XYZ file of C-alpha atoms in Angstrom:
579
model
C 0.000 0.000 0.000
C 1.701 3.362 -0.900
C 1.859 5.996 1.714
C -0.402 8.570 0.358
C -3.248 6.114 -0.187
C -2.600 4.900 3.391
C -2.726 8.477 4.901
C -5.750 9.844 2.174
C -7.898 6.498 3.011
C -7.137 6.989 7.095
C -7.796 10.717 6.888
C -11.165 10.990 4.521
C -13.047 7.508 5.224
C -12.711 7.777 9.096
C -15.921 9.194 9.199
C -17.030 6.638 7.011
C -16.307 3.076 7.982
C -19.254 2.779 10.708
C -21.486 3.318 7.773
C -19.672 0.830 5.558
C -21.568 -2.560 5.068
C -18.759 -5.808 5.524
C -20.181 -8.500 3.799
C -17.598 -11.113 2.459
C -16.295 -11.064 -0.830
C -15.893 -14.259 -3.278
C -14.608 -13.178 -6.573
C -15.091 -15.804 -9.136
C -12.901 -15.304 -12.520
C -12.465 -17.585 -14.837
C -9.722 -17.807 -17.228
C -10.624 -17.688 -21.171
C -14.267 -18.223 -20.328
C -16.882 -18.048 -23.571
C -19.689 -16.381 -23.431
C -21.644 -19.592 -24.167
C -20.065 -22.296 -22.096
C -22.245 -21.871 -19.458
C -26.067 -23.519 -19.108
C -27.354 -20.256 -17.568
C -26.298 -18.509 -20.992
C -27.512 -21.089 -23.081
C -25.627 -23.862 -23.144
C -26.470 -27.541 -23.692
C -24.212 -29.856 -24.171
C -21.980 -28.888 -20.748
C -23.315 -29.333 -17.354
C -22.665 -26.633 -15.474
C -25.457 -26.415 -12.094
C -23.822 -24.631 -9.739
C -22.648 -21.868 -11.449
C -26.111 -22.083 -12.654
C -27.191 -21.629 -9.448
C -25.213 -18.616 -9.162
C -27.399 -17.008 -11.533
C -30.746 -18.325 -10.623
C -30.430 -17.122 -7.047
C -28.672 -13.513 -7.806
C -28.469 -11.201 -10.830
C -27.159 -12.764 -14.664
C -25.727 -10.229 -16.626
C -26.366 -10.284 -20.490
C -24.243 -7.314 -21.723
C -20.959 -7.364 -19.110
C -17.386 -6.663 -20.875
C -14.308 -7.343 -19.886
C -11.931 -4.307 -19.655
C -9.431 -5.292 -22.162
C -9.542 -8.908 -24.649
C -6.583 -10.367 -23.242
C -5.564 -11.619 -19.475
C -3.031 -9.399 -18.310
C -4.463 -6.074 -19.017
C -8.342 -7.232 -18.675
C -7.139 -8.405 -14.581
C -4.917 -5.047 -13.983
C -8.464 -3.158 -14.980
C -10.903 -5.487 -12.926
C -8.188 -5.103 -9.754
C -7.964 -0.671 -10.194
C -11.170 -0.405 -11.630
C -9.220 1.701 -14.880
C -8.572 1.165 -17.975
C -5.064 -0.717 -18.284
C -3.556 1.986 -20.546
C -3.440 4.096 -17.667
C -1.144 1.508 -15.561
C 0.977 1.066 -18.656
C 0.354 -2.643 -18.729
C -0.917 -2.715 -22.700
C 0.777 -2.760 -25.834
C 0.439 -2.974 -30.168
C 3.515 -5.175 -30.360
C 2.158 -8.535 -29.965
C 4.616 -9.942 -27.855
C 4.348 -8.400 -25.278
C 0.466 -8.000 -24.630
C 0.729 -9.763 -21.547
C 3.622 -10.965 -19.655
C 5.291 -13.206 -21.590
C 8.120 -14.339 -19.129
C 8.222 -14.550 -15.214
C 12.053 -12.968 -15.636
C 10.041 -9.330 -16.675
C 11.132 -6.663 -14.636
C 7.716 -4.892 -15.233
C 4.242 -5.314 -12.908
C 1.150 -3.700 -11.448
C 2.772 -0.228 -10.554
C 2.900 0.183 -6.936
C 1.258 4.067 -7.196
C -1.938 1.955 -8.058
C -4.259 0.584 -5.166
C -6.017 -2.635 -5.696
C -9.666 -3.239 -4.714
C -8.039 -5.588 -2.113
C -5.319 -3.150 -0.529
C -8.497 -1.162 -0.177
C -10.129 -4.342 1.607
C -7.239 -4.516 3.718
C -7.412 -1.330 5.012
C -11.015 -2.144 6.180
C -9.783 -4.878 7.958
C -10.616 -7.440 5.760
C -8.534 -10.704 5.214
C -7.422 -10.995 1.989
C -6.309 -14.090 -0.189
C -5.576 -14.672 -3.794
C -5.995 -18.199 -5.131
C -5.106 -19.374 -8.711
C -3.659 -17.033 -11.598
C -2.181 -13.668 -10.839
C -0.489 -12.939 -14.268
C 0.319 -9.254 -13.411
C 4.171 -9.653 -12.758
C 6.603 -10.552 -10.215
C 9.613 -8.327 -10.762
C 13.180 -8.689 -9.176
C 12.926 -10.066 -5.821
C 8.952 -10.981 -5.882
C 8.114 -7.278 -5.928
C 4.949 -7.203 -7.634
C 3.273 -10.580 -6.676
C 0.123 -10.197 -5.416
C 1.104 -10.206 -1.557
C 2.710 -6.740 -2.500
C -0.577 -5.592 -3.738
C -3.078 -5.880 -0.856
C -3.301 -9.966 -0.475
C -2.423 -11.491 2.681
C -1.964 -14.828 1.392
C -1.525 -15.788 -2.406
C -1.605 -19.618 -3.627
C -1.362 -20.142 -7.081
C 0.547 -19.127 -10.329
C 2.032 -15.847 -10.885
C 2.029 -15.742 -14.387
C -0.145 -18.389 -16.606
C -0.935 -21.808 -17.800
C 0.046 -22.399 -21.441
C 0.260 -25.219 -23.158
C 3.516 -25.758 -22.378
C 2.351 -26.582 -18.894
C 0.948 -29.403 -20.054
C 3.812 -30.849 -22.108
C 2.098 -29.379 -25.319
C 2.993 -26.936 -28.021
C 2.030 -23.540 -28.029
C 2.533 -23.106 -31.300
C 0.638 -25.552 -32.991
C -1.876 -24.819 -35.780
C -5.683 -25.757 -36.296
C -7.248 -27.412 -38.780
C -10.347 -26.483 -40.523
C -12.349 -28.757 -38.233
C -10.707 -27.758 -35.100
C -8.325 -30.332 -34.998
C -4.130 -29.720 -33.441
C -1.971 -29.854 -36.702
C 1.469 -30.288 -35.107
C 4.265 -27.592 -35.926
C 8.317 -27.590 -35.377
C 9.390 -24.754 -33.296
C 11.677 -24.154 -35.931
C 9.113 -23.997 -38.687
C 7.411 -21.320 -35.708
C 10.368 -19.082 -35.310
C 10.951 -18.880 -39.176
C 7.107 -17.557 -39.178
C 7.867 -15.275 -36.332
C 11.721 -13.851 -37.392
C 11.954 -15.233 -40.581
C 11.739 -11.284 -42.355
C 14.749 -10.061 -40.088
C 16.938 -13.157 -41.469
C 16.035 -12.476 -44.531
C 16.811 -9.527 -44.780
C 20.225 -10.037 -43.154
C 21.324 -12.651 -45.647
C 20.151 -10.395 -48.250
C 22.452 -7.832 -46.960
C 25.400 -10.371 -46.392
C 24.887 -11.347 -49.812
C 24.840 -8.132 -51.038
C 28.107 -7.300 -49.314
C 29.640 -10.404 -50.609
C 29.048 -9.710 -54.017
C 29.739 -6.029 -54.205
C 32.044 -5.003 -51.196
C 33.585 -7.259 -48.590
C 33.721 -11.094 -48.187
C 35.018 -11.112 -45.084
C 33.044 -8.544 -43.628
C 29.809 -10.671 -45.525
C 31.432 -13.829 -43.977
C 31.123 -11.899 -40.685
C 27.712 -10.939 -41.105
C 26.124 -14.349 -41.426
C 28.045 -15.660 -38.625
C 26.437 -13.057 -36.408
C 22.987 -14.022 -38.296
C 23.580 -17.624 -37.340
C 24.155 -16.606 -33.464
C 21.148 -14.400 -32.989
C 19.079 -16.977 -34.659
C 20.043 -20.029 -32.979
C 20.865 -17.869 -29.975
C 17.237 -16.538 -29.898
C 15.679 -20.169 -30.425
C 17.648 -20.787 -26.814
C 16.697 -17.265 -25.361
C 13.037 -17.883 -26.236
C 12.706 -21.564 -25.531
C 14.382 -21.284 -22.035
C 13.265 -17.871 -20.936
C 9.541 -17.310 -22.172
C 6.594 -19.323 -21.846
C 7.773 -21.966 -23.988
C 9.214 -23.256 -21.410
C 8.132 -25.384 -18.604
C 10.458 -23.525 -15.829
C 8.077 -20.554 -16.487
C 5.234 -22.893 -15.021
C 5.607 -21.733 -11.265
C 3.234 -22.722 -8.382
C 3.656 -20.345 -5.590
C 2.862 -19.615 -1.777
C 3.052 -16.096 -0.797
C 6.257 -15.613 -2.105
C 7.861 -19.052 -2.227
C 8.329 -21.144 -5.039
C 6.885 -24.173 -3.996
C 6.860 -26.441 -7.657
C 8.645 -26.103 -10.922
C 7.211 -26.873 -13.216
C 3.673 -27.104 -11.570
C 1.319 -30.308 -11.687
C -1.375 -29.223 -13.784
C -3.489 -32.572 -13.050
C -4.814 -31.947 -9.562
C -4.225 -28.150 -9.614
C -8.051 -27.909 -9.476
C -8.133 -29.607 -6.324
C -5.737 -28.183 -4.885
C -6.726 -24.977 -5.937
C -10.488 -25.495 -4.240
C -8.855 -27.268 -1.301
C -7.184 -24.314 -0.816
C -10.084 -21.865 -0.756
C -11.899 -23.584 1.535
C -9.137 -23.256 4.109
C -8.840 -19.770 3.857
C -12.313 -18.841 4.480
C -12.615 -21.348 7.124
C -9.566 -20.260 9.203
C -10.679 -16.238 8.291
C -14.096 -17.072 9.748
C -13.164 -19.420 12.490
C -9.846 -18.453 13.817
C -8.994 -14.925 12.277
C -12.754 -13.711 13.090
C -12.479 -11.539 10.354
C -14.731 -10.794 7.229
C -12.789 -12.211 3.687
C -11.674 -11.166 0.809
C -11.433 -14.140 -1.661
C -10.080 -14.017 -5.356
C -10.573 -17.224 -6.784
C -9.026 -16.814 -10.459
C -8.998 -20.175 -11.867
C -6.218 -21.081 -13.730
C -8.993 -23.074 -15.930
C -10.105 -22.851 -18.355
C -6.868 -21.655 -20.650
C -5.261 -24.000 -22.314
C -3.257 -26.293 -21.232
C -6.673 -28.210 -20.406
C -6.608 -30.536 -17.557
C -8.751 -32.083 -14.852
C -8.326 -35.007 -12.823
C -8.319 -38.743 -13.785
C -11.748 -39.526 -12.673
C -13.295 -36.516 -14.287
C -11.997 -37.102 -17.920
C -14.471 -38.179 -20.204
C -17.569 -36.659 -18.013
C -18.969 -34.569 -20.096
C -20.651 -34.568 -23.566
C -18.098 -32.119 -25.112
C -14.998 -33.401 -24.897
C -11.904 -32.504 -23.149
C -13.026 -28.643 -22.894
C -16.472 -30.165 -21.343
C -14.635 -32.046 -18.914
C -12.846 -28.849 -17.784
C -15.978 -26.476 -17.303
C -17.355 -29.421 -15.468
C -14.598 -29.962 -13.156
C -14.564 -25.779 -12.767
C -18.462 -26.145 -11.848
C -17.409 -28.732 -9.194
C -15.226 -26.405 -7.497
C -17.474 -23.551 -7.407
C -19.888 -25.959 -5.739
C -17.351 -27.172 -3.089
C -16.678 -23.209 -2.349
C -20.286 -22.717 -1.964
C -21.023 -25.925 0.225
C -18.307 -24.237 2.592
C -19.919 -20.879 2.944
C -23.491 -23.233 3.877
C -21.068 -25.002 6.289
C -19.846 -21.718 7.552
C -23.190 -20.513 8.086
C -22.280 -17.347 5.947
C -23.961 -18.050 2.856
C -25.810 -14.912 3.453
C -22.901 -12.626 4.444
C -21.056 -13.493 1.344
C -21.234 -11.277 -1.963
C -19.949 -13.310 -5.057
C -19.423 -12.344 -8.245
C -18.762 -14.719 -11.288
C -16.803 -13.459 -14.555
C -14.286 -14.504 -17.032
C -11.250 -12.206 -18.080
C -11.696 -12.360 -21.534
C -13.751 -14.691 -24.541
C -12.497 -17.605 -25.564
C -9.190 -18.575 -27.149
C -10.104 -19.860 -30.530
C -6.365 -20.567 -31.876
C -7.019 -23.778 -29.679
C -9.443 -25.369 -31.740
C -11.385 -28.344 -30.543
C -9.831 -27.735 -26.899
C -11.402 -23.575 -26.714
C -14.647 -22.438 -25.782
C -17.914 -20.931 -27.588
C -18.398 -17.562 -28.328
C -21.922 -17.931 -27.462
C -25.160 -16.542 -29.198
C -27.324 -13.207 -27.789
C -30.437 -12.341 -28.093
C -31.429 -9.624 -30.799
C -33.873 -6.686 -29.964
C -36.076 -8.659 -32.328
C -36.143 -11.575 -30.028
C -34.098 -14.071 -32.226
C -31.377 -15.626 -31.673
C -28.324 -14.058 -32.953
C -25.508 -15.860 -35.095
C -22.362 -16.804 -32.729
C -20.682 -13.799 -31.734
C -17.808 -12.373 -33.755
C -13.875 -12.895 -33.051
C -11.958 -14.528 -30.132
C -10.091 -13.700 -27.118
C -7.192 -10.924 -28.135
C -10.238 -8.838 -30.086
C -12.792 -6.184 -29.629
C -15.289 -8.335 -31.619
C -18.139 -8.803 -28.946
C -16.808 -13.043 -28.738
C -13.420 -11.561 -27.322
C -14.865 -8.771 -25.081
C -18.356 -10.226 -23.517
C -18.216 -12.312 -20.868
C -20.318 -14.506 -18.385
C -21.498 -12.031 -15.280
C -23.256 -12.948 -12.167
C -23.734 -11.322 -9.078
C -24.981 -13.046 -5.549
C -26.217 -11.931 -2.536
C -28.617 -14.063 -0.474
C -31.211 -12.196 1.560
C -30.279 -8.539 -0.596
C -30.135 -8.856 -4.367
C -32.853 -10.118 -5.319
C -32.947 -13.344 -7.462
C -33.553 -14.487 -11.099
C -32.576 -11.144 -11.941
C -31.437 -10.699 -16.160
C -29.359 -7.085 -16.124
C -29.350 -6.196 -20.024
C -27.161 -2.997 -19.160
C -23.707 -2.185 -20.608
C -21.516 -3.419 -17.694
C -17.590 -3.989 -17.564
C -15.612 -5.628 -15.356
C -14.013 -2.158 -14.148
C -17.164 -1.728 -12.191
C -16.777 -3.767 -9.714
C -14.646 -1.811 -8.176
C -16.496 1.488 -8.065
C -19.507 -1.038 -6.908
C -17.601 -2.290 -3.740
C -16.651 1.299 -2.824
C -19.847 2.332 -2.579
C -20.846 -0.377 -0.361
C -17.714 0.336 1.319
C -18.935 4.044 1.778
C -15.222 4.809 0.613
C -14.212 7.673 -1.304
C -11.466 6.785 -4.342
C -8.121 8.288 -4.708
C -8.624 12.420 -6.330
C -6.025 11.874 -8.203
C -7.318 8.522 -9.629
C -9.791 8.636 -12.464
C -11.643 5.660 -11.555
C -13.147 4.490 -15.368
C -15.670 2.137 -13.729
C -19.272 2.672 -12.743
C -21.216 1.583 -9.743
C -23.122 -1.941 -10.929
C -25.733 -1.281 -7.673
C -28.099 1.393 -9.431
C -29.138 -1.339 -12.281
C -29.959 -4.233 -9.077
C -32.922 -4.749 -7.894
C -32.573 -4.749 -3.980
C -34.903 -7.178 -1.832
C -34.663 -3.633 0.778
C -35.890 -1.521 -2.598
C -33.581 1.551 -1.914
C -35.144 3.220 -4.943
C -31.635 4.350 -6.485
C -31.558 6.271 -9.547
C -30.567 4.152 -12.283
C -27.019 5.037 -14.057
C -26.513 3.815 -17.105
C -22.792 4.196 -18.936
C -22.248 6.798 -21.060
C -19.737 5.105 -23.459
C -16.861 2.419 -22.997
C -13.783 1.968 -24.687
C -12.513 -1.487 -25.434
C -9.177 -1.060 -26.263
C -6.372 -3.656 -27.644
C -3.685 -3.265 -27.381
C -2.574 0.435 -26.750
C -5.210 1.821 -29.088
C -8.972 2.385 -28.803
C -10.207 -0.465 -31.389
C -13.686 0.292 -30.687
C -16.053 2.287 -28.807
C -19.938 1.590 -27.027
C -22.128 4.314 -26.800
C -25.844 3.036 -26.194
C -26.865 0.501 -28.386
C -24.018 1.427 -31.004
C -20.650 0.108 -31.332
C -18.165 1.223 -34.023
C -14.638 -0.337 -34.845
C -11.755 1.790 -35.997
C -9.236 -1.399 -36.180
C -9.954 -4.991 -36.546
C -7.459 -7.600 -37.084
C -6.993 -9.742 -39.894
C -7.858 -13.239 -39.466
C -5.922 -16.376 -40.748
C -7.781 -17.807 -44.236
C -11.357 -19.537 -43.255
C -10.966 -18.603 -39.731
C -12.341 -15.771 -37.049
C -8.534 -16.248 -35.329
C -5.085 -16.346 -36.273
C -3.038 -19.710 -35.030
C -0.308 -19.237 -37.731
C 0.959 -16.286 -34.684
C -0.437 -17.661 -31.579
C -3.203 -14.906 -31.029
C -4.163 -11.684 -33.316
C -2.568 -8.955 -33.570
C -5.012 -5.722 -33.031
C -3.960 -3.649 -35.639
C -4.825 -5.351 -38.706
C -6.849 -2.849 -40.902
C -7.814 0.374 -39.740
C -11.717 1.758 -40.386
C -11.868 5.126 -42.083
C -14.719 5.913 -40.869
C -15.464 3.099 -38.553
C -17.456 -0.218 -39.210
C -20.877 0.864 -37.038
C -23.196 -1.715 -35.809
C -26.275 -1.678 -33.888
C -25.460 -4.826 -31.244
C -28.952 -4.799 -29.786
C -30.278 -5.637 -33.294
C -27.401 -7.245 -34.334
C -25.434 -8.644 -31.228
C -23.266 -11.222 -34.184
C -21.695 -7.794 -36.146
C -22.915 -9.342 -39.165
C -24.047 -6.405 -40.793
C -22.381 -2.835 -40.618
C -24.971 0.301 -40.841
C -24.602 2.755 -43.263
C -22.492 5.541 -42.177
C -23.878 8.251 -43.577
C -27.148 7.932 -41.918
C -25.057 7.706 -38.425
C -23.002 11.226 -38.447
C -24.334 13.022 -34.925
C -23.547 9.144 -33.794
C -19.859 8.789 -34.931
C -19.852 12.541 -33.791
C -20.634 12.069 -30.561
C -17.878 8.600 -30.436
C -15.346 10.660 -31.693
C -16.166 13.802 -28.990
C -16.211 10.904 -26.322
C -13.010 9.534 -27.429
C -11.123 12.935 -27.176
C -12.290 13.747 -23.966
C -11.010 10.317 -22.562
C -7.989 10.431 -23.759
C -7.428 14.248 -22.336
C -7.567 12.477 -19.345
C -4.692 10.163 -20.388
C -0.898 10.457 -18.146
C 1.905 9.278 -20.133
C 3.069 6.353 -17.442
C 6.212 3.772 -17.913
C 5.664 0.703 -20.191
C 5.495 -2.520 -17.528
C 4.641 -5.169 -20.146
C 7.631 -4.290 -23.476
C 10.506 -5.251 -21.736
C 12.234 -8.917 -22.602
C 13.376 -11.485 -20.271
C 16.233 -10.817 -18.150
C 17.661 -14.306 -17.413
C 19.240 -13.015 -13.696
C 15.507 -12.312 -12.658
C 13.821 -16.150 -14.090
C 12.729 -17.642 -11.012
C 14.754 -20.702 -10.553
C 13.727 -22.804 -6.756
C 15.989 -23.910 -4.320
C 19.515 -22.894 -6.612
C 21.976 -20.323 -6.271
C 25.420 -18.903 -7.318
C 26.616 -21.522 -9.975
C 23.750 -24.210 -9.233
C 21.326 -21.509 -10.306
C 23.761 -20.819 -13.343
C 23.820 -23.878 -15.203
C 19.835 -24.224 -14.240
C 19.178 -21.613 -16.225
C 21.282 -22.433 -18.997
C 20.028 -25.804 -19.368
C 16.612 -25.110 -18.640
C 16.673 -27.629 -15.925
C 15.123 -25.039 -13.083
C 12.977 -27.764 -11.267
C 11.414 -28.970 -8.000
């Protein structure tokens, strides 16, 4: 907690706190989610009843975004309740869109206060289970016990399919099927321009100035190429040292055991409230951010094969389980009814996975009808990559059975638990969220005045790809899809600038929730008028701060367990970090 906060939160909210309401908090987030994997938005081939349950008994949310399409930014702006550009944690250059490497220097800046340092302060105990993902720094600074958690089990960066002994780099098929790739056929598609270009130039040099200079020139080539292939395979996610399991701030396994993780994961959530309620006496603070359901996929022996949709199935089903074990305990507990939970997912599903991603999901038009499957994938401002799954629960005061058809964004749940907090935010903070309570219905009606978002930006990247105002959504950029597909295996994940919209593609998503069908333009000028007034005053409000995410690797910060001086040398030279 930075001392300003600590002294501006003490000094304004003293007042305040005996007016506060303390319920517990259970965050539910769900890693690379769809839209439509769930039963309670329309699914029917995956059983999913307690999450179901979730929504039958609170508020189901039909029109909830998540604040950027990819993990790490989409988590920084759920945590700060702003957009990620302003913690300089996005970024155009593909690479480095998330945090690609636990050796980055870069993380959630420490001038930024988390919903749960904020928790803290009220004397909540707080605990992070599962996927954190928003660095770790030199020495552990940013993992999440430096950011307001009092207790943090789980992964600080991500599952990929590397966890799981798999490629991440593989392509898909036209059916969805894994078409195996050599890294080496992968790094040509990746560098293959620079070395190209190089040889060209050696070439060049060879046949119209210097042989030995050209002689030197490809043997520098052949370093940096093979040299990257090592850099990359031993120092990014591609490789399975970069699958960390943590406690607090202890590497406890290297390379993690996917197979139980779930389990262990649950197992582990339990305990905490338990010993918060029991022995600490305290109210909670609970982030349960599944590692699920990104790929690698995995789920325990007995639970393969359960569902009717293959491995992905089996996964969902296996994340329902949990979520019922959680709320069994809070029954147990005899809190049930003290305890607000809210259910997302970070971002839409990761279609580069084929037959092992999610569904985008269907809406429902103004005209009633089922829409088309939403557009795009995770990494895109298409509505598949930004809308998400959103429940919220609260026994005996929201009332149940609820459908919320307001614009709503994952930033807002911060705003939402300072108001029930009864704390002011940070002056100097633009908070970009808005307060979800206004658009519940209350079983005490408190007969609030209903506040409905203006517009929100979905950025990717560092650039606003597309903006919401209303019942209108326009896109500036788009990316460009591989051939026959709505994502792009042959690089992993889409890059967002792939053709730019002069003026902008406009769509009305309450008639038209799949994008199929842009409106004409010219009948739309006070509309892209007002978009383009909105955008301008948003980004007056932008602070130029320090890039966290575009820095590389520094092999002296890769986590490596229980090595040091030369042991911790050759570890990371061999890739052999393990225990």
């Amino acid at each position: 907690m930075n001392i300003l906060y600590g002294i501006y939160f003490f000094v304004i909210n003293l007042i305040n706190l005996s007016k506060s309401t303390t319920p517990n908090v259970l965050i539910f987030l769900v890693d690379d989610l769809g839209y439509g994997d769930l039963g309670c938005y329309g699914n029917s081939t995956i059983d999913s009843p307690h999450i179901d349950s979730l929504a039958r008994d609170g508020a189901r949310y039909t029109q909830m975004y998540s604040a950027a399409p990819i993990c790490t930014p989409s988590r920084a702006g759920f945590l700060t309740g702003r957009y990620p550009i302003r913690l300089g944690l996005t970024s155009n250059d593909n690479r480095f869109r998330t945090f690609n490497s636990p050796g980055q220097s870069g993380g959630l800046p420490h001038d930024e206060t988390t919903i749960a340092q904020v928790a803290q302060e009220l004397g909540y105990r707080t605990g992070l289970v599962g996927k954190w993902h928003l660095g770790l720094g030199r020495d552990g600074e940013h993992l999440p016990t430096r950011h307001g958690f009092h207790t943090f089990f789980g992964m600080p960066v991500t599952n990929v399919q590397t966890c799981g002994n798999k490629k991440v780099y593989n392509l898909i098929g036209g059916h969805g099927e894994i078409l195996d790739r050599s890294f080496f056929s992968y790094w040509i598609t990746l560098t293959g321009k620079i070395w190209l270009t190089i040889i060209v130039v050696a070439l060049v040099t060879w046949l119209f100035g210097s042989r030995k200079l050209a002689f030197i020139i490809l043997i520098i080539c052949a370093i940096g190429f093979f040299g990257g292939m090592w850099y990359t395979l031993s120092f990014t996610l591609l490789s399975r040292s970069s699958c960390l399991l943590y406690r607090n701030e202890t590497i406890i396994e290297q390379p993690v055991h996917l197979e139980d993780l779930t389990l262990r994961n649950t197992n582990e959530a339990t305990r905490f409230m338990t010993e918060t309620v029991q022995i600490h006496k305290k109210p909670f603070f609970l982030y349960m951010a599944y590692v699920k359901v990104h790929t690698a996929l995995f789920t325990l022996p007995e639970n393969v094969g359960r569902s009717r949709h293959g491995a992905y199935g089996d996964n969902i089903e296996e994340l329902d389980w949990s979520v019922g074990k959680i709320i069994q305990t809070l029954k147990i507990l005899n809190i049930e009814n003290d305890t607000l939970i809210f259910f997302s997912s970070d971002n839409g599903p990761f279609l580069e996975r084929g037959v092992e991603a999610g569904f985008c999901g269907r809406a429902i038009a103004s005209s009633g009808k089922l829409s088309e499957p939403l557009r795009g994938a995770k990494g895109q401002t298409w509505e598949c990559g930004i809308r998400v799954p959103g429940i919220v629960r609260w026994p005996g005061h929201v009332v149940s059975g609820q459908t919320i058809e307001s614009i709503s964004s994952l930033l807002d749940f911060y705003p939402s638990l300072l108001e029930l907090w009864n704390v002011e935010s940070m002056p100097d903070r633009p908070i970009d969220g808005v307060s979800l309570w206004s658009n519940l219905k209350f079983i005490s009606d408190t007969s609030q005045v209903r506040k409905e978002r203006k517009t929100l930006f979905h950025y990717c990247g560092s650039t606003i790809a597309a903006v919401r105002q209303g019942k209108y959504k326009a896109h500036y950029w788009t990316p460009k899809w591989d051939e026959g597909m709505r994502a792009c295996p042959s690089v992993t994940i889409c890059p967002c600038l792939g053709t730019e919209h002069s003026p902008p593609l406009l769509f009305d998503i309450e008639a038209d929730p799949a994008e199929e069908s842009p409106l004409d333009i010219q009948n739309y000028a006070e509309v892209l008028s007002m978009m383009n007034i909105a955008i301008r005053k948003h980004q007056a409000t932008l602070v130029s701060v320090p890039n966290q995410l575009e820095t590389l690797a520094l092999p002296w910060l890769f986590p490596c367990c229980n090595s040091q001086g030369w042991t911790r040398m050759i570890r990371l030279i061999t890739n052999s970090c393990q225990c």
